[in-house]
Amino acid sequence: MEVKTIDRKKQIVDAATKSFSLFGYKATTMDQVAKLANVGKGTIYTFFSNKEELFDEIAFSLMDEMKGRAEKAISPTVTFSENVHNALFSMLEYRKEHKLTIKLYQEAREMGTPAVSDALQKLEQMVVEFLSERISRAIESCGTIGVLHALANIPDSLKVAAISENSWLDKFYNTCPTSMSSIEKAEVLENDDEIATKHDAATQDSQNQTSRGQLEDKVETHFVALVNVNGKVYELDGRKEKPVCHGDTKEETFLKDAASVVQKFMNRDPGEMRFTILAFAPTQN
């Protein structure tokens, strides 16, 4: 017969959360927590030095839960602005509905308890930092996505030279075959720590950072990929719902045909000189 180990720390944290939610921070005592947790008061002190430390543990857990709620609200099927709105709304709704945050905001408003005010300030700061970090990642990632789009669609004759066996790119493309949906691919990329590290390292220099912009904006400090798929030039832009076809092409003329599309982009703003063109194509005479 298996004997289940009792998680005393979790018992204490759960009991303290209940006590703080019912009575507030100031009115909660370690005796109350011990009674609710059904443990001796001394047991609490084996995990937490004082009430402040116990409260901090719960506050950090609350922040993690709010971020988890926001992460679940983010979907690759909706627009960037919708995701920002949904993430913020989910965190604010969580804060409004959670018994502990309701009680803490009430205590801060009516009693001004310093520990509570400080915790709520950290909570608000966490919301701002979380959204700021997510927005920054989305803004800066268009170059990475552009490279992935381009390399995924180069001719087989170039893939051997461009993508090393067992490299991150090789593993990623094998994990995400053509049959996989774009949503599934986005989830794989989102949860890949290695590409996140590589991307962060590459964007430390401000010269490498770009702005996603709006769909109606001119192509400025933003990366798109032009690829040859089944004899057509396609523009792949993360701001748009689907690929944009720019006409016929073939492997021998793709570089020239892609350059014609780029020329159209340049004609939108002839005075703009901040652009980079990176071509994956056979050498042309």
Short mmCIF file of C-alpha atoms in Angstrom, two decimals:
data_model
loop_
_atom_site.label_atom_id
_atom_site.label_comp_id
_atom_site.label_asym_id
_atom_site.label_seq_id
_atom_site.Cartn_x
_atom_site.Cartn_y
_atom_site.Cartn_z
CA MET A 1 0.00 0.00 0.00
CA GLU A 2 1.45 3.32 -1.10
CA VAL A 3 1.51 6.08 1.52
CA LYS A 4 0.99 9.54 0.04
CA THR A 5 3.40 12.20 1.24
CA ILE A 6 1.64 15.25 2.63
CA ASP A 7 2.92 18.51 1.18
CA ARG A 8 3.00 20.59 4.35
CA LYS A 9 4.28 23.70 2.60
CA LYS A 10 1.38 23.64 0.14
CA GLN A 11 -1.04 23.11 3.01
CA ILE A 12 0.33 26.19 4.74
CA VAL A 13 0.31 28.33 1.59
CA ASP A 14 -3.26 27.30 0.77
CA ALA A 15 -4.39 28.03 4.30
CA ALA A 16 -2.64 31.40 4.35
CA THR A 17 -4.20 32.33 1.01
CA LYS A 18 -7.60 31.53 2.46
CA SER A 19 -6.89 33.56 5.60
CA PHE A 20 -5.58 36.57 3.68
CA SER A 21 -8.63 36.37 1.40
CA LEU A 22 -11.07 36.27 4.33
CA PHE A 23 -9.44 38.59 6.86
CA GLY A 24 -6.87 40.57 4.92
CA TYR A 25 -3.16 40.81 5.54
CA LYS A 26 -3.20 42.87 8.71
CA ALA A 27 -5.78 40.74 10.54
CA THR A 28 -4.21 37.42 9.60
CA THR A 29 -2.04 35.78 12.27
CA MET A 30 0.23 32.78 12.14
CA ASP A 31 -2.05 31.09 14.67
CA GLN A 32 -4.97 31.40 12.25
CA VAL A 33 -2.90 29.98 9.42
CA ALA A 34 -1.76 27.05 11.57
CA LYS A 35 -5.35 26.29 12.56
CA LEU A 36 -6.61 26.43 8.95
CA ALA A 37 -3.69 24.29 7.77
CA ASN A 38 -4.16 21.84 10.62
CA VAL A 39 -0.47 22.03 11.53
CA GLY A 40 1.46 23.22 14.54
CA LYS A 41 2.58 26.83 14.49
CA GLY A 42 6.17 25.69 14.64
CA THR A 43 5.72 23.78 11.38
CA ILE A 44 5.04 27.06 9.57
CA TYR A 45 8.38 28.45 10.72
CA THR A 46 10.23 25.51 9.18
CA PHE A 47 9.20 26.96 5.79
CA PHE A 48 8.69 30.69 6.42
CA SER A 49 10.50 33.00 8.82
CA ASN A 50 7.52 35.31 9.33
CA LYS A 51 4.17 36.41 7.96
CA GLU A 52 5.80 38.79 5.48
CA GLU A 53 7.77 35.97 3.87
CA LEU A 54 4.67 33.80 3.67
CA PHE A 55 2.73 36.67 2.08
CA ASP A 56 5.49 37.24 -0.48
CA GLU A 57 5.34 33.57 -1.48
CA ILE A 58 1.62 33.88 -2.14
CA ALA A 59 2.01 37.19 -4.00
CA PHE A 60 4.61 35.71 -6.38
CA SER A 61 2.38 32.69 -6.94
CA LEU A 62 -0.48 35.05 -7.75
CA MET A 63 1.66 36.82 -10.34
CA ASP A 64 2.59 33.50 -11.96
CA GLU A 65 -1.08 32.53 -12.15
CA MET A 66 -1.95 35.84 -13.79
CA LYS A 67 0.82 35.41 -16.36
CA GLY A 68 -0.36 31.86 -17.01
CA ARG A 69 -3.88 33.15 -17.63
CA ALA A 70 -2.50 35.76 -20.06
CA GLU A 71 -0.39 33.18 -21.91
CA LYS A 72 -3.48 31.04 -22.49
CA ALA A 73 -5.31 34.06 -23.92
CA ILE A 74 -2.66 34.53 -26.62
CA SER A 75 -3.45 32.78 -29.89
CA PRO A 76 -1.59 32.62 -33.23
CA THR A 77 -4.96 32.76 -35.03
CA VAL A 78 -5.70 36.40 -34.15
CA THR A 79 -3.95 39.70 -34.80
CA PHE A 80 -1.15 41.15 -32.74
CA SER A 81 -3.32 43.92 -31.26
CA GLU A 82 -6.06 41.42 -30.39
CA ASN A 83 -3.55 39.27 -28.53
CA VAL A 84 -2.32 42.26 -26.51
CA HIS A 85 -5.91 43.17 -25.65
CA ASN A 86 -6.84 39.58 -24.76
CA ALA A 87 -3.77 39.13 -22.55
CA LEU A 88 -4.40 42.37 -20.67
CA PHE A 89 -8.12 41.66 -20.33
CA SER A 90 -7.48 38.15 -18.97
CA MET A 91 -5.10 39.47 -16.28
CA LEU A 92 -7.46 42.26 -15.26
CA GLU A 93 -10.38 39.84 -15.12
CA TYR A 94 -8.34 37.46 -12.98
CA ARG A 95 -7.46 40.30 -10.63
CA LYS A 96 -11.10 41.38 -10.42
CA GLU A 97 -12.42 37.86 -9.74
CA HIS A 98 -9.78 36.42 -7.39
CA LYS A 99 -10.89 36.60 -3.75
CA LEU A 100 -7.40 37.45 -2.53
CA THR A 101 -6.85 40.41 -4.86
CA ILE A 102 -10.33 41.73 -4.09
CA LYS A 103 -9.55 41.70 -0.37
CA LEU A 104 -6.07 43.17 -0.83
CA TYR A 105 -7.29 46.09 -2.92
CA GLN A 106 -9.98 46.73 -0.32
CA GLU A 107 -7.41 46.72 2.49
CA ALA A 108 -5.04 48.98 0.59
CA ARG A 109 -7.85 51.43 -0.11
CA GLU A 110 -9.33 51.47 3.40
CA MET A 111 -6.29 50.89 5.61
CA GLY A 112 -3.25 51.59 3.47
CA THR A 113 -1.33 48.61 4.87
CA PRO A 114 2.26 49.11 3.59
CA ALA A 115 2.95 45.43 2.84
CA VAL A 116 -0.28 45.15 0.86
CA SER A 117 0.30 48.39 -1.06
CA ASP A 118 3.80 47.22 -1.93
CA ALA A 119 2.54 43.83 -3.14
CA LEU A 120 -0.15 45.41 -5.30
CA GLN A 121 2.37 47.82 -6.78
CA LYS A 122 4.55 44.85 -7.73
CA LEU A 123 1.50 43.16 -9.20
CA GLU A 124 0.73 46.17 -11.39
CA GLN A 125 4.38 46.40 -12.43
CA MET A 126 4.37 42.73 -13.37
CA VAL A 127 1.41 43.29 -15.69
CA VAL A 128 3.19 46.17 -17.42
CA GLU A 129 6.47 44.27 -17.73
CA PHE A 130 4.76 41.11 -19.00
CA LEU A 131 2.93 42.97 -21.77
CA SER A 132 5.99 45.05 -22.60
CA GLU A 133 8.11 41.90 -22.94
CA ARG A 134 5.53 40.16 -25.12
CA ILE A 135 5.16 43.23 -27.34
CA SER A 136 8.93 43.60 -27.68
CA ARG A 137 9.31 39.95 -28.65
CA ALA A 138 6.62 40.26 -31.30
CA ILE A 139 8.07 43.49 -32.67
CA GLU A 140 11.61 42.15 -32.88
CA SER A 141 10.81 38.71 -34.27
CA CYS A 142 9.88 39.58 -37.87
CA GLY A 143 13.48 39.14 -39.06
CA THR A 144 13.69 35.67 -37.50
CA ILE A 145 10.34 34.68 -39.04
CA GLY A 146 11.44 36.11 -42.40
CA VAL A 147 14.58 33.94 -42.41
CA LEU A 148 12.60 30.84 -41.40
CA HIS A 149 10.09 31.50 -44.19
CA ALA A 150 12.83 31.98 -46.77
CA LEU A 151 14.91 28.93 -45.81
CA ALA A 152 11.85 26.69 -45.58
CA ASN A 153 10.99 27.45 -49.20
CA ILE A 154 14.35 27.40 -50.98
CA PRO A 155 14.89 24.73 -53.67
CA ASP A 156 16.13 21.33 -52.52
CA SER A 157 19.38 21.95 -54.41
CA LEU A 158 20.16 24.82 -52.04
CA LYS A 159 18.95 23.27 -48.79
CA VAL A 160 21.96 20.94 -48.52
CA ALA A 161 24.30 23.95 -48.52
CA ALA A 162 22.08 26.28 -46.49
CA ILE A 163 20.89 23.96 -43.70
CA SER A 164 23.44 21.82 -41.89
CA GLU A 165 22.41 18.34 -40.80
CA ASN A 166 21.34 18.17 -37.13
CA SER A 167 21.46 21.96 -36.83
CA TRP A 168 18.64 23.80 -35.08
CA LEU A 169 17.10 24.67 -38.46
CA ASP A 170 17.27 21.05 -39.62
CA LYS A 171 15.60 19.82 -36.44
CA PHE A 172 12.95 22.55 -36.55
CA TYR A 173 11.94 21.84 -40.14
CA ASN A 174 11.84 18.09 -39.45
CA THR A 175 9.64 18.74 -36.40
CA CYS A 176 7.36 21.01 -38.44
CA PRO A 177 6.59 19.26 -41.76
CA THR A 178 4.45 20.87 -44.45
CA SER A 179 1.44 18.87 -43.27
CA MET A 180 1.51 20.60 -39.86
CA SER A 181 -0.80 23.59 -39.48
CA SER A 182 0.59 27.09 -39.07
CA ILE A 183 -0.89 27.22 -35.58
CA GLU A 184 0.94 24.04 -34.54
CA LYS A 185 4.20 25.37 -36.01
CA ALA A 186 3.76 28.65 -34.14
CA GLU A 187 3.30 26.74 -30.88
CA VAL A 188 6.49 24.73 -31.47
CA LEU A 189 8.42 27.94 -32.16
CA GLU A 190 6.87 29.72 -29.19
CA ASN A 191 8.01 26.98 -26.80
CA ASP A 192 11.52 26.57 -28.20
CA ASP A 193 14.04 27.99 -25.73
CA GLU A 194 17.00 27.59 -28.08
CA ILE A 195 15.64 29.86 -30.83
CA ALA A 196 14.54 32.35 -28.19
CA THR A 197 18.13 32.50 -26.90
CA LYS A 198 19.56 32.85 -30.41
CA HIS A 199 17.01 35.52 -31.28
CA ASP A 200 17.66 37.52 -28.11
CA ALA A 201 21.41 37.41 -28.74
CA ALA A 202 20.96 38.62 -32.32
CA THR A 203 18.71 41.52 -31.34
CA GLN A 204 20.85 42.94 -28.54
CA ASP A 205 22.23 45.46 -31.04
CA SER A 206 19.64 48.18 -31.74
CA GLN A 207 20.63 48.09 -35.43
CA ASN A 208 19.19 44.58 -35.64
CA GLN A 209 15.85 45.51 -34.07
CA THR A 210 12.86 46.17 -36.27
CA SER A 211 9.28 47.30 -35.94
CA ARG A 212 6.37 45.11 -36.98
CA GLY A 213 4.25 48.17 -37.77
CA GLN A 214 0.74 48.15 -39.13
CA LEU A 215 -0.53 46.38 -42.23
CA GLU A 216 -1.11 49.65 -44.09
CA ASP A 217 2.36 50.98 -43.28
CA LYS A 218 5.14 51.18 -45.86
CA VAL A 219 7.67 48.34 -45.59
CA GLU A 220 10.10 50.10 -43.28
CA THR A 221 12.26 48.48 -40.59
CA HIS A 222 10.29 45.30 -41.18
CA PHE A 223 11.25 41.99 -42.82
CA VAL A 224 9.25 40.00 -45.35
CA ALA A 225 10.31 36.92 -47.31
CA LEU A 226 9.93 36.39 -51.06
CA VAL A 227 9.95 32.72 -52.04
CA ASN A 228 9.53 30.59 -55.13
CA VAL A 229 6.81 28.00 -54.61
CA ASN A 230 5.47 25.98 -57.54
CA GLY A 231 6.61 28.55 -60.08
CA LYS A 232 5.11 31.57 -58.29
CA VAL A 233 6.70 34.45 -56.37
CA TYR A 234 5.05 34.63 -52.97
CA GLU A 235 5.43 37.36 -50.37
CA LEU A 236 5.34 36.01 -46.79
CA ASP A 237 4.55 38.75 -44.30
CA GLY A 238 3.61 37.99 -40.69
CA ARG A 239 1.28 41.00 -40.69
CA LYS A 240 -0.91 39.46 -43.40
CA GLU A 241 -3.36 36.60 -43.15
CA LYS A 242 -1.96 34.61 -46.08
CA PRO A 243 0.83 34.63 -48.69
CA VAL A 244 0.58 37.24 -51.46
CA CYS A 245 1.26 36.01 -55.01
CA HIS A 246 3.32 38.37 -57.21
CA GLY A 247 3.20 36.38 -60.44
CA ASP A 248 5.07 33.65 -62.26
CA THR A 249 8.74 32.76 -61.85
CA LYS A 250 11.20 29.90 -62.27
CA GLU A 251 14.40 28.92 -60.52
CA GLU A 252 16.60 30.54 -63.17
CA THR A 253 14.84 33.91 -63.01
CA PHE A 254 13.62 34.01 -59.42
CA LEU A 255 16.29 36.45 -58.22
CA LYS A 256 15.37 38.91 -60.97
CA ASP A 257 11.64 38.42 -60.42
CA ALA A 258 11.99 38.90 -56.66
CA ALA A 259 14.04 42.05 -57.25
CA SER A 260 11.15 43.42 -59.32
CA VAL A 261 8.84 42.95 -56.34
CA VAL A 262 11.38 44.63 -54.06
CA GLN A 263 11.50 47.54 -56.51
CA LYS A 264 7.76 48.01 -55.99
CA PHE A 265 8.36 48.25 -52.24
CA MET A 266 11.10 50.82 -52.80
CA ASN A 267 8.89 52.88 -55.10
CA ARG A 268 6.48 53.42 -52.24
CA ASP A 269 9.09 55.65 -50.59
CA PRO A 270 11.93 56.54 -53.00
CA GLY A 271 13.78 58.58 -50.37
CA GLU A 272 14.03 55.76 -47.83
CA MET A 273 17.50 54.22 -47.80
CA ARG A 274 17.23 51.98 -44.73
CA PHE A 275 16.79 48.55 -46.26
CA THR A 276 18.60 45.24 -46.53
CA ILE A 277 18.03 42.57 -49.17
CA LEU A 278 19.19 39.04 -48.49
CA ALA A 279 18.83 36.55 -51.36
CA PHE A 280 18.87 32.75 -51.19
CA ALA A 281 19.31 31.80 -54.85
CA PRO A 282 21.70 30.16 -57.31
CA THR A 283 24.47 32.36 -58.71
CA GLN A 284 23.16 34.23 -61.75
CA ASN A 285 25.20 35.40 -64.74
#
